[in-house]
mmCIF file of C-alpha atoms and ligand atoms in Angstrom:
data_model
loop_
_atom_site.group_PDB
_atom_site.id
_atom_site.type_symbol
_atom_site.label_atom_id
_atom_site.label_comp_id
_atom_site.label_asym_id
_atom_site.label_seq_id
_atom_site.Cartn_x
_atom_site.Cartn_y
_atom_site.Cartn_z
ATOM 1 C CA MET A 1 -78.634 -53.259 16.082
ATOM 2 C CA GLN A 2 -78.017 -55.215 19.309
ATOM 3 C CA LYS A 3 -80.147 -54.624 22.419
ATOM 4 C CA ILE A 4 -78.497 -54.183 25.799
ATOM 5 C CA THR A 5 -79.857 -56.479 28.328
ATOM 6 C CA ARG A 6 -78.859 -56.136 31.976
ATOM 7 C CA ARG A 7 -77.656 -59.481 31.855
ATOM 8 C CA GLY A 8 -75.567 -58.942 28.738
ATOM 9 C CA ALA A 9 -74.105 -55.940 30.133
ATOM 10 C CA LEU A 10 -72.583 -57.462 32.892
ATOM 11 C CA ARG A 11 -71.081 -60.662 31.294
ATOM 12 C CA THR A 12 -69.603 -57.800 29.272
ATOM 13 C CA LEU A 13 -68.247 -55.927 32.153
ATOM 14 C CA SER A 14 -66.945 -59.558 33.979
ATOM 15 C CA ALA A 15 -64.767 -60.158 30.912
ATOM 16 C CA LEU A 16 -63.064 -56.755 31.303
ATOM 17 C CA PRO A 17 -59.719 -56.408 32.843
ATOM 18 C CA ALA A 18 -60.578 -54.503 36.157
ATOM 19 C CA ALA A 19 -58.185 -51.539 35.368
ATOM 20 C CA SER A 20 -60.538 -50.573 32.589
ATOM 21 C CA ILE A 21 -63.332 -51.196 34.172
ATOM 22 C CA VAL A 22 -62.182 -48.304 36.866
ATOM 23 C CA THR A 23 -60.857 -45.926 33.748
ATOM 24 C CA ALA A 24 -64.236 -46.278 32.157
ATOM 25 C CA ILE A 25 -65.883 -44.850 34.901
ATOM 26 C CA PRO A 26 -66.021 -40.895 34.186
ATOM 27 C CA ARG A 27 -63.534 -38.853 36.864
ATOM 28 C CA ILE A 28 -65.686 -37.497 39.191
ATOM 29 C CA ALA A 29 -64.614 -34.119 39.462
ATOM 30 C CA HIS A 30 -62.525 -32.850 42.838
ATOM 31 C CA ALA A 31 -64.479 -30.648 45.148
ATOM 32 C CA ALA A 32 -64.105 -26.823 44.652
ATOM 33 C CA GLU A 33 -61.114 -25.190 47.104
ATOM 34 C CA PHE A 34 -63.259 -22.495 47.956
ATOM 35 C CA SER A 35 -66.995 -23.249 48.375
ATOM 36 C CA TYR A 36 -69.302 -20.149 48.991
ATOM 37 C CA LYS A 37 -72.433 -19.607 49.526
ATOM 38 C CA TYR A 38 -74.303 -16.312 48.364
ATOM 39 C CA GLY A 39 -77.984 -14.668 49.776
ATOM 40 C CA ASN A 40 -79.926 -12.588 49.175
ATOM 41 C CA ASN A 41 -83.376 -11.066 49.453
ATOM 42 C CA LEU A 42 -84.715 -11.178 45.545
ATOM 43 C CA PRO A 43 -86.401 -13.586 43.047
ATOM 44 C CA LEU A 44 -84.290 -15.318 40.739
ATOM 45 C CA SER A 45 -85.190 -13.437 37.851
ATOM 46 C CA HIS A 46 -84.274 -10.067 38.849
ATOM 47 C CA PRO A 47 -81.077 -8.438 36.931
ATOM 48 C CA LEU A 48 -78.930 -8.936 40.502
ATOM 49 C CA ASN A 49 -79.833 -12.817 40.170
ATOM 50 C CA VAL A 50 -79.050 -13.275 36.690
ATOM 51 C CA ARG A 51 -75.888 -11.193 37.053
ATOM 52 C CA SER A 52 -74.750 -13.231 39.706
ATOM 53 C CA GLN A 53 -74.810 -16.222 38.266
ATOM 54 C CA GLU A 54 -72.724 -15.286 35.491
ATOM 55 C CA ALA A 55 -69.905 -13.937 37.305
ATOM 56 C CA ALA A 56 -70.457 -17.132 39.253
ATOM 57 C CA ASP A 57 -70.211 -19.704 35.819
ATOM 58 C CA ARG A 58 -67.074 -16.777 35.047
ATOM 59 C CA ILE A 59 -65.322 -17.345 38.402
ATOM 60 C CA ALA A 60 -65.858 -21.106 38.521
ATOM 61 C CA LYS A 61 -64.427 -21.848 34.686
ATOM 62 C CA GLU A 62 -61.397 -18.662 35.632
ATOM 63 C CA THR A 63 -60.564 -20.593 38.632
ATOM 64 C CA ASP A 64 -60.444 -23.964 37.307
ATOM 65 C CA GLY A 65 -63.221 -25.067 39.192
ATOM 66 C CA ARG A 66 -61.018 -23.759 42.690
ATOM 67 C CA VAL A 67 -63.642 -21.578 43.597
ATOM 68 C CA GLU A 68 -67.582 -22.105 43.888
ATOM 69 C CA ILE A 69 -70.426 -20.050 44.312
ATOM 70 C CA LYS A 70 -73.868 -21.346 45.353
ATOM 71 C CA ILE A 71 -76.624 -18.583 45.279
ATOM 72 C CA PHE A 72 -79.406 -19.014 47.541
ATOM 73 C CA PRO A 73 -81.977 -16.040 46.096
ATOM 74 C CA ASN A 74 -85.466 -14.958 47.123
ATOM 75 C CA ASN A 75 -84.425 -15.262 50.810
ATOM 76 C CA GLN A 76 -83.965 -19.350 50.857
ATOM 77 C CA LEU A 77 -82.092 -18.752 53.675
ATOM 78 C CA GLY A 78 -83.773 -16.462 55.966
ATOM 79 C CA GLY A 79 -84.761 -12.527 55.813
ATOM 80 C CA ASP A 80 -81.960 -9.806 55.340
ATOM 81 C CA THR A 81 -81.601 -9.390 58.982
ATOM 82 C CA ASP A 82 -80.734 -12.624 58.980
ATOM 83 C CA MET A 83 -78.590 -12.645 55.848
ATOM 84 C CA LEU A 84 -76.866 -9.969 57.636
ATOM 85 C CA ALA A 85 -76.123 -11.845 60.216
ATOM 86 C CA GLN A 86 -74.963 -14.815 58.693
ATOM 87 C CA VAL A 87 -72.258 -12.855 56.450
ATOM 88 C CA ARG A 88 -71.106 -11.602 59.593
ATOM 89 C CA SER A 89 -70.676 -14.804 61.141
ATOM 90 C CA GLY A 90 -69.297 -16.995 58.045
ATOM 91 C CA GLY A 91 -72.605 -18.774 57.869
ATOM 92 C CA ILE A 92 -72.336 -17.496 54.175
ATOM 93 C CA GLU A 93 -70.100 -15.796 52.335
ATOM 94 C CA PHE A 94 -71.885 -13.177 50.020
ATOM 95 C CA PHE A 95 -75.040 -11.321 50.161
ATOM 96 C CA THR A 96 -76.050 -8.058 49.220
ATOM 97 C CA PRO A 97 -77.611 -5.928 51.288
ATOM 98 C CA SER A 98 -79.703 -3.044 50.273
ATOM 99 C CA ALA A 99 -77.930 0.393 51.656
ATOM 100 C CA LEU A 100 -80.802 0.971 53.979
ATOM 101 C CA VAL A 101 -80.181 -2.789 55.483
ATOM 102 C CA ILE A 102 -76.522 -3.064 55.453
ATOM 103 C CA ALA A 103 -76.899 1.098 57.131
ATOM 104 C CA THR A 104 -78.386 -1.261 61.141
ATOM 105 C CA LEU A 105 -74.661 -2.196 60.782
ATOM 106 C CA VAL A 106 -72.677 0.435 59.084
ATOM 107 C CA PRO A 107 -75.227 3.920 59.874
ATOM 108 C CA VAL A 108 -73.230 6.216 57.170
ATOM 109 C CA ALA A 109 -74.273 3.391 54.575
ATOM 110 C CA ALA A 110 -77.421 5.011 54.446
ATOM 111 C CA ILE A 111 -76.188 8.365 52.886
ATOM 112 C CA ASN A 112 -77.007 7.836 49.285
ATOM 113 C CA ALA A 113 -80.681 7.052 50.576
ATOM 114 C CA VAL A 114 -81.381 10.638 52.045
ATOM 115 C CA GLY A 115 -84.674 11.591 50.522
ATOM 116 C CA PHE A 116 -83.965 13.489 46.734
ATOM 117 C CA ALA A 117 -79.884 13.310 47.233
ATOM 118 C CA PHE A 118 -79.837 12.348 43.672
ATOM 119 C CA SER A 119 -81.786 13.234 40.109
ATOM 120 C CA ASP A 120 -80.487 10.766 37.935
ATOM 121 C CA TYR A 121 -77.818 8.353 37.487
ATOM 122 C CA SER A 122 -74.979 10.365 36.584
ATOM 123 C CA GLN A 123 -74.697 11.964 39.722
ATOM 124 C CA VAL A 124 -75.679 8.469 41.703
ATOM 125 C CA TRP A 125 -72.357 6.975 39.860
ATOM 126 C CA SER A 126 -70.511 10.053 40.061
ATOM 127 C CA ALA A 127 -71.091 9.739 43.761
ATOM 128 C CA MET A 128 -71.017 5.938 44.349
ATOM 129 C CA ASP A 129 -67.582 5.246 41.811
ATOM 130 C CA GLY A 130 -66.286 8.141 43.876
ATOM 131 C CA LYS A 131 -65.322 9.471 47.270
ATOM 132 C CA LEU A 132 -68.415 8.866 48.570
ATOM 133 C CA GLY A 133 -68.617 5.080 47.649
ATOM 134 C CA ALA A 134 -64.904 4.868 48.818
ATOM 135 C CA HIS A 135 -66.101 6.755 52.221
ATOM 136 C CA VAL A 136 -68.858 4.015 52.785
ATOM 137 C CA ARG A 137 -66.658 1.032 51.824
ATOM 138 C CA ASP A 138 -64.241 2.138 53.807
ATOM 139 C CA ALA A 139 -66.918 2.383 57.082
ATOM 140 C CA ILE A 140 -68.222 -1.597 55.795
ATOM 141 C CA SER A 141 -64.459 -2.835 55.744
ATOM 142 C CA LYS A 142 -64.438 -2.052 59.812
ATOM 143 C CA SER A 143 -67.140 -4.579 60.777
ATOM 144 C CA ARG A 144 -64.691 -6.566 59.125
ATOM 145 C CA LEU A 145 -66.561 -7.286 56.164
ATOM 146 C CA TYR A 146 -65.335 -6.842 52.433
ATOM 147 C CA ALA A 147 -67.121 -4.657 49.952
ATOM 148 C CA PHE A 148 -66.778 -5.181 46.097
ATOM 149 C CA GLU A 149 -65.950 -2.042 44.478
ATOM 150 C CA LYS A 150 -68.782 -1.619 42.143
ATOM 151 C CA MET A 151 -72.586 -0.988 43.783
ATOM 152 C CA TRP A 152 -74.981 -2.717 42.263
ATOM 153 C CA ASP A 153 -78.709 -0.695 41.192
ATOM 154 C CA ASN A 154 -81.312 -1.443 42.987
ATOM 155 C CA GLY A 155 -83.255 1.803 41.995
ATOM 156 C CA PHE A 156 -85.099 4.945 42.206
ATOM 157 C CA ARG A 157 -87.969 3.808 44.786
ATOM 158 C CA GLN A 158 -91.488 4.916 43.739
ATOM 159 C CA THR A 159 -94.795 4.712 45.935
ATOM 160 C CA THR A 160 -97.495 1.774 45.443
ATOM 161 C CA SER A 161 -100.297 1.761 47.877
ATOM 162 C CA SER A 162 -104.021 -0.124 47.473
ATOM 163 C CA LYS A 163 -106.572 1.984 48.859
ATOM 164 C CA ALA A 164 -106.249 5.357 47.354
ATOM 165 C CA PRO A 165 -104.013 6.699 44.506
ATOM 166 C CA ILE A 166 -101.074 9.110 45.693
ATOM 167 C CA THR A 167 -101.181 12.221 43.558
ATOM 168 C CA ALA A 168 -99.352 14.639 46.381
ATOM 169 C CA ALA A 169 -97.841 14.303 49.508
ATOM 170 C CA LYS A 170 -100.787 14.803 51.058
ATOM 171 C CA ASP A 171 -102.003 11.766 50.401
ATOM 172 C CA MET A 172 -99.152 10.131 52.995
ATOM 173 C CA ASP A 173 -101.442 11.728 56.165
ATOM 174 C CA GLY A 174 -101.271 8.530 58.165
ATOM 175 C CA LEU A 175 -101.113 6.038 55.159
ATOM 176 C CA LYS A 176 -100.157 2.761 56.837
ATOM 177 C CA ILE A 177 -96.885 2.302 54.760
ATOM 178 C CA ARG A 178 -94.167 -0.947 54.825
ATOM 179 C CA VAL A 179 -90.546 0.243 54.414
ATOM 180 C CA PRO A 180 -87.362 -1.530 54.959
ATOM 181 C CA VAL A 181 -85.684 -2.218 58.601
ATOM 182 C CA SER A 182 -83.902 1.053 58.182
ATOM 183 C CA PRO A 183 -83.829 3.772 60.604
ATOM 184 C CA LEU A 184 -83.423 6.745 57.581
ATOM 185 C CA SER A 185 -86.708 5.210 56.110
ATOM 186 C CA ILE A 186 -88.631 5.709 58.998
ATOM 187 C CA SER A 187 -87.405 8.587 59.898
ATOM 188 C CA MET A 188 -88.601 9.898 56.227
ATOM 189 C CA PHE A 189 -91.940 8.402 55.824
ATOM 190 C CA LYS A 190 -92.532 10.602 59.065
ATOM 191 C CA GLY A 191 -91.498 13.416 58.059
ATOM 192 C CA LEU A 192 -93.713 13.158 55.116
ATOM 193 C CA GLY A 193 -96.989 12.664 57.312
ATOM 194 C CA ALA A 194 -97.074 8.685 56.956
ATOM 195 C CA SER A 195 -97.485 6.159 59.548
ATOM 196 C CA PRO A 196 -94.498 3.753 58.560
ATOM 197 C CA ALA A 197 -93.542 0.424 59.559
ATOM 198 C CA SER A 198 -90.557 -1.470 59.461
ATOM 199 C CA LEU A 199 -90.863 -5.109 57.736
ATOM 200 C CA GLN A 200 -87.954 -7.760 55.673
ATOM 201 C CA PHE A 201 -88.828 -7.519 51.861
ATOM 202 C CA SER A 202 -89.514 -11.410 52.804
ATOM 203 C CA GLU A 203 -92.735 -10.210 54.443
ATOM 204 C CA VAL A 204 -93.615 -7.561 52.288
ATOM 205 C CA TYR A 205 -96.305 -9.508 49.910
ATOM 206 C CA SER A 206 -98.094 -11.105 52.435
ATOM 207 C CA ALA A 207 -98.036 -8.171 54.611
ATOM 208 C CA LEU A 208 -99.797 -6.081 51.994
ATOM 209 C CA GLN A 209 -102.533 -8.892 50.909
ATOM 210 C CA THR A 210 -103.643 -9.489 54.222
ATOM 211 C CA LYS A 211 -103.462 -5.359 55.050
ATOM 212 C CA ILE A 212 -101.666 -5.421 57.627
ATOM 213 C CA VAL A 213 -100.295 -2.406 55.622
ATOM 214 C CA ASP A 214 -101.904 -0.751 52.806
ATOM 215 C CA ALA A 215 -98.501 0.653 50.863
ATOM 216 C CA GLN A 216 -94.941 0.120 50.448
ATOM 217 C CA GLU A 217 -91.974 1.562 47.990
ATOM 218 C CA ASN A 218 -89.640 0.151 46.121
ATOM 219 C CA PRO A 219 -88.012 0.458 42.669
ATOM 220 C CA LEU A 220 -90.296 -0.533 39.393
ATOM 221 C CA PRO A 221 -88.003 -3.932 38.685
ATOM 222 C CA ILE A 222 -88.838 -5.578 41.980
ATOM 223 C CA ILE A 223 -92.360 -4.026 41.902
ATOM 224 C CA GLN A 224 -92.757 -6.431 38.641
ATOM 225 C CA VAL A 225 -90.427 -9.446 39.515
ATOM 226 C CA ALA A 226 -91.979 -9.443 42.867
ATOM 227 C CA LYS A 227 -95.640 -9.046 41.525
ATOM 228 C CA LEU A 228 -96.373 -6.350 43.987
ATOM 229 C CA TYR A 229 -99.143 -5.344 41.300
ATOM 230 C CA GLU A 230 -100.949 -8.568 42.382
ATOM 231 C CA VAL A 231 -101.486 -6.688 45.684
ATOM 232 C CA GLN A 232 -101.459 -3.322 44.908
ATOM 233 C CA LYS A 233 -103.356 -0.923 43.128
ATOM 234 C CA PHE A 234 -102.027 2.720 42.517
ATOM 235 C CA CYS A 235 -98.052 3.537 41.684
ATOM 236 C CA SER A 236 -96.934 7.168 42.155
ATOM 237 C CA LEU A 237 -93.155 8.034 41.148
ATOM 238 C CA THR A 238 -91.772 9.772 43.646
ATOM 239 C CA ASN A 239 -88.184 8.695 43.475
ATOM 240 C CA HIS A 240 -87.644 9.666 46.764
ATOM 241 C CA ILE A 241 -84.941 7.215 47.633
ATOM 242 C CA TRP A 242 -81.950 6.415 45.362
ATOM 243 C CA ASP A 243 -81.352 2.598 46.345
ATOM 244 C CA GLY A 244 -78.193 0.095 45.405
ATOM 245 C CA TYR A 245 -76.834 -3.428 47.011
ATOM 246 C CA TRP A 246 -73.719 -3.615 48.392
ATOM 247 C CA PHE A 247 -71.988 -6.662 47.255
ATOM 248 C CA ILE A 248 -69.868 -7.910 50.483
ATOM 249 C CA ALA A 249 -68.121 -10.904 51.346
ATOM 250 C CA ASN A 250 -67.451 -12.135 55.038
ATOM 251 C CA GLY A 251 -63.966 -10.605 55.936
ATOM 252 C CA ARG A 252 -62.269 -13.576 57.090
ATOM 253 C CA ALA A 253 -63.248 -15.875 53.869
ATOM 254 C CA TRP A 254 -62.350 -13.022 51.912
ATOM 255 C CA GLU A 255 -58.824 -12.764 52.796
ATOM 256 C CA ALA A 256 -58.059 -16.931 52.601
ATOM 257 C CA LEU A 257 -58.600 -16.623 49.078
ATOM 258 C CA PRO A 258 -55.074 -16.494 47.436
ATOM 259 C CA ALA A 259 -54.464 -12.943 45.774
ATOM 260 C CA ASP A 260 -54.865 -14.724 42.119
ATOM 261 C CA LEU A 261 -58.230 -15.949 43.095
ATOM 262 C CA LYS A 262 -59.308 -12.489 44.999
ATOM 263 C CA THR A 263 -58.116 -10.544 41.678
ATOM 264 C CA ILE A 264 -60.508 -13.128 39.265
ATOM 265 C CA VAL A 265 -63.307 -12.663 41.808
ATOM 266 C CA ALA A 266 -63.320 -9.357 42.491
ATOM 267 C CA ARG A 267 -63.034 -8.436 38.454
ATOM 268 C CA ALA A 268 -66.125 -10.995 37.623
ATOM 269 C CA ILE A 269 -68.435 -9.958 40.000
ATOM 270 C CA ASN A 270 -67.876 -5.999 39.566
ATOM 271 C CA GLU A 271 -67.922 -6.345 35.944
ATOM 272 C CA ALA A 272 -71.146 -8.149 36.291
ATOM 273 C CA GLY A 273 -72.646 -5.346 38.532
ATOM 274 C CA LEU A 274 -71.567 -2.787 35.938
ATOM 275 C CA LYS A 275 -74.127 -4.689 33.409
ATOM 276 C CA GLN A 276 -76.521 -5.166 35.529
ATOM 277 C CA ARG A 277 -76.688 -1.507 36.265
ATOM 278 C CA ASP A 278 -77.442 -1.589 32.390
ATOM 279 C CA ASP A 279 -80.098 -3.877 32.935
ATOM 280 C CA ILE A 280 -82.189 -1.830 35.670
ATOM 281 C CA LYS A 281 -82.125 1.340 34.018
ATOM 282 C CA LYS A 282 -83.154 -0.363 30.562
ATOM 283 C CA LEU A 283 -86.159 -2.044 32.592
ATOM 284 C CA ASN A 284 -87.132 0.839 34.062
ATOM 285 C CA GLU A 285 -87.917 2.518 30.613
ATOM 286 C CA SER A 286 -89.900 -0.504 29.375
ATOM 287 C CA VAL A 287 -91.721 -2.020 32.883
ATOM 288 C CA VAL A 288 -94.375 1.078 33.288
ATOM 289 C CA GLY A 289 -96.358 0.185 30.047
ATOM 290 C CA ASP A 290 -96.129 -3.698 31.363
ATOM 291 C CA LEU A 291 -96.889 -2.713 34.985
ATOM 292 C CA GLU A 292 -99.846 -0.731 33.580
ATOM 293 C CA ALA A 293 -101.141 -3.443 31.734
ATOM 294 C CA LYS A 294 -101.149 -5.550 34.605
ATOM 295 C CA GLY A 295 -103.451 -3.032 36.462
ATOM 296 C CA LEU A 296 -101.330 -0.415 38.248
ATOM 297 C CA THR A 297 -102.622 2.794 38.012
ATOM 298 C CA ILE A 298 -99.425 5.434 38.062
ATOM 299 C CA ASN A 299 -99.656 8.497 38.572
ATOM 300 C CA ARG A 300 -96.594 10.911 37.408
ATOM 301 C CA ARG A 301 -96.552 13.641 39.537
ATOM 302 C CA ALA A 302 -96.199 13.645 42.816
ATOM 303 C CA ALA A 303 -92.405 13.992 43.459
ATOM 304 C CA GLU A 304 -92.223 17.291 44.032
ATOM 305 C CA THR A 305 -95.074 18.125 46.544
ATOM 306 C CA PHE A 306 -93.009 14.976 48.692
ATOM 307 C CA ARG A 307 -89.780 16.902 47.908
ATOM 308 C CA ALA A 308 -91.248 20.396 49.784
ATOM 309 C CA LYS A 309 -92.961 18.356 52.209
ATOM 310 C CA LEU A 310 -89.680 17.281 53.661
ATOM 311 C CA ARG A 311 -87.794 20.220 53.353
ATOM 312 C CA GLU A 312 -90.555 21.415 55.708
ATOM 313 C CA SER A 313 -90.252 18.953 58.335
ATOM 314 C CA SER A 314 -87.184 18.313 60.391
ATOM 315 C CA PHE A 315 -85.387 15.494 58.352
ATOM 316 C CA TYR A 316 -82.613 17.100 56.349
ATOM 317 C CA GLY A 317 -81.099 18.686 59.963
ATOM 318 C CA GLU A 318 -81.407 15.616 61.619
ATOM 319 C CA TRP A 319 -79.503 13.438 59.310
ATOM 320 C CA LYS A 320 -76.863 15.857 59.066
ATOM 321 C CA GLY A 321 -76.428 15.572 62.190
ATOM 322 C CA ARG A 322 -76.746 11.847 61.795
ATOM 323 C CA PHE A 323 -74.153 11.398 59.244
ATOM 324 C CA GLY A 324 -71.709 14.048 60.435
ATOM 325 C CA PRO A 325 -69.941 16.749 58.469
ATOM 326 C CA GLU A 326 -67.712 14.368 56.499
ATOM 327 C CA ALA A 327 -70.211 12.391 55.424
ATOM 328 C CA TRP A 328 -72.837 15.110 54.502
ATOM 329 C CA ALA A 329 -70.189 16.982 52.528
ATOM 330 C CA LEU A 330 -68.948 14.752 50.441
ATOM 331 C CA LEU A 331 -72.680 13.947 49.895
ATOM 332 C CA GLU A 332 -73.240 17.512 48.945
ATOM 333 C CA GLY A 333 -69.787 18.028 46.880
ATOM 334 C CA THR A 334 -71.937 15.068 44.351
ATOM 335 C CA ARG A 335 -75.138 17.007 43.623
ATOM 336 C CA GLY A 336 -75.046 19.920 45.233
ATOM 337 C CA LYS A 337 -76.238 21.913 48.351
ATOM 338 C CA LEU A 338 -79.428 19.500 49.512
ATOM 339 C CA ALA A 339 -81.307 21.429 51.912
HETATM 340 O O1 X2X B 1 -86.736 -4.349 50.864
HETATM 341 C C1 X2X B 1 -86.756 -3.929 50.018
HETATM 342 O O2 X2X B 1 -87.381 -2.896 49.990
HETATM 343 C C2 X2X B 1 -85.700 -4.045 49.042
HETATM 344 C C3 X2X B 1 -85.783 -5.346 48.180
HETATM 345 O O3 X2X B 1 -86.016 -2.764 48.499
HETATM 346 C C4 X2X B 1 -84.437 -3.954 49.724
HETATM 347 O O4 X2X B 1 -83.322 -5.061 49.838
HETATM 348 C C5 X2X B 1 -84.008 -2.812 51.005
#
């Protein structure tokens, strides 16, 4: 076999006519017409990131490279509050805030997170794919953001703590618990007798580690992928809030896409969302054993006491007033009277 030396290669090149050298250089892919950034608050291994990468790949392919979506996971661009500001200003084009988080801008968006609003996924998706979801998306659009039709799943939120197990609502008394930056979460945990503090998700692991707070609440898949079991000992399956992510786009960036590209992007994102819902459902079932193996003690009996305590508090009356009769009627229309 002939050995290729640098000098030999140069000699070969210089012997070639100039035109053939040019064609020998691989064609550089032209830059995308629409290069959009998508930020989120979850580790790469969470189904939200796995499925959105699939959607981004599909979009690049189906638009022949005209639309490129770059994902910035795990709070790389800042916490939720920062990303919400960026998607409004156009600094990023896509963001997936939880309903709790976008509610700081669009208050009615927190309605799915009213305590014990839904008891299972069939109720959740019939509400969020139906009139209640449409009502929230309409409210989001008034903030010059576009919300894709299918909400993605975060999950039913569960309560974890480091000091003592939470076996009933009375164990919430005075508990220093981190909740998202969400007025509804603060109100709910005050109603349960706890001492809640709002922190962005980007701060949760270290706040638990340094004992700034002793407890937090999140769906099991997040407790798993964000390794919160390393800094928490007990987990109580309270199912107190169902939480989902709205996939949103900056309004101007969305409108800039020609209709055919909008169709491709929306189809890829909504279909990825449906697959992500399935992933979370399966994870919810499989992850309990794994979390126990990692040292988390799981209690399954506290939910009913949380519910009873919340009913005795002023929580439902207050939030019925804050959401207003129209949204409240849409919620109760999906699941019956709440309180
Ligand atoms: O901040 C949280 O707890 C999280 C990750 O569940 C949300 O995005 C609301």
